[in-house]
Amino acid sequence: MDCERLSPGLKERGFGWPLLLIDEQALDANLEKLLRALNGRPLRLVLKSLPCTALIDRALARAGAQRLMVFDVGMLLQAVQRWPQADLLMGKPLPMAAVELFFRDLPSSCAFDPARQLHWLVDHPERAAELAAFAGGKGLTMSVAVELDIGMRRGGAAGPHELAAVLEVIRSSDGRLRLQGFMGYDAHAGKAVPWRGQQSSVGLANQRYRALLDLARRDFTELLPPGLMINGAGSPTFMFHDQRSPLNDFAVGSVLLKPAEFDLPQLSAYRPALWIAAPVIKRQRGVRIPHLEALSVFSRRDALFIYGGRWPAQPCWPKGLRASLLYGPSFNQQLLSVPRQSKVGEGEFVFFRPLQSERVMQQFPEALILGDEQPDERWPVMAQAPLRAGL
């Protein structure tokens, strides 16, 4: 992205506030690379990493699929109305209060069928029992997926006894809980320790996954549906899953936008597609720090105060742009510094790369889409929906 050309262009177009930018060409190129890498294997888009309905619509249409992973009950309520034909897998177990809120706030006119299309995640027998009791009390059938700990150490059934205990609850639920499949997350393998490479770590995680699947297939055959869902992977690891992988459902999101924390060797072919642009509201000669003003005579840098700031993002343009370690960050007027020869002036824009897409995108009401590196469209960002709790 040509930030030097884009900065004055945004000013000329009348923008004078922080902007979220998506490079359309980079997004489309990343999507094509991802689909080629999966080679026809099912993609499940991670909604928290791509909280933009137009972006999701574009990716679903290109993938020819209607699979989403959802992590938040507010976003879940939005998703079932926006994509009533989608198959939704919860990416984490939710407290029972959130489960109850979903069924309380689900519009009666919605065509979405939770019993068939929504799969709740259970990580231990007590949570499965809670869901079974809730389903029994409401006269519901609830589809569930069992979380497996295949090395992440963040919960889920890690061994045969733990998995058997969860499956026994499902078996004894009188049909209130219906097993849809399993979810095993291997993000730890994407940042493997030096003495065990990433490919080896994914292989070990897959070995653990297969062992738990073997137990389910041997001792709980009657629970397993046709087309058993075996979900896993993520942006740092999907490329390590070859055709021998046990997975048949790949959850991926962030790589389509490639925020800065995904600058990983295995993702080097993917392009950054997400940016923040902030206008400069003040430029001052030197960098003056309260109580340390005398030191400014040695400075060969100038201070920029920008509109907004303190995003979890890396300053990236103009060259040499950096945050001040002494002045401190600000959400209102963050101080950045640039080399004195830098030409960026008041009203022009500086650029950041977000570290992540999730939650960062939701700090902006919309994304400005850059077609041929010029503002072309505006895509609304999914809001964190207000929820009606029992207050």
PDB file of C-alpha atoms in Angstrom, residues 61 85 98 194 211 216 261 265 387:
ATOM      1  CA  ALA A  61     -19.481 -16.589  -1.528  1.00  0.00           C
ATOM      2  CA  GLN A  85     -28.620 -20.600   6.623  1.00  0.00           C
ATOM      3  CA  ALA A  98     -25.117 -16.260  28.002  1.00  0.00           C
ATOM      4  CA  PRO A 194      13.107 -24.479  19.002  1.00  0.00           C
ATOM      5  CA  ALA A 211      -6.274 -41.081  19.854  1.00  0.00           C
ATOM      6  CA  ALA A 216     -15.130 -42.077  20.672  1.00  0.00           C
ATOM      7  CA  GLU A 261       1.076 -10.417  14.990  1.00  0.00           C
ATOM      8  CA  PRO A 265       7.436 -17.274   8.480  1.00  0.00           C
ATOM      9  CA  LEU A 387     -27.552  -7.134  25.494  1.00  0.00           C
TER      10      LEU A 387
END
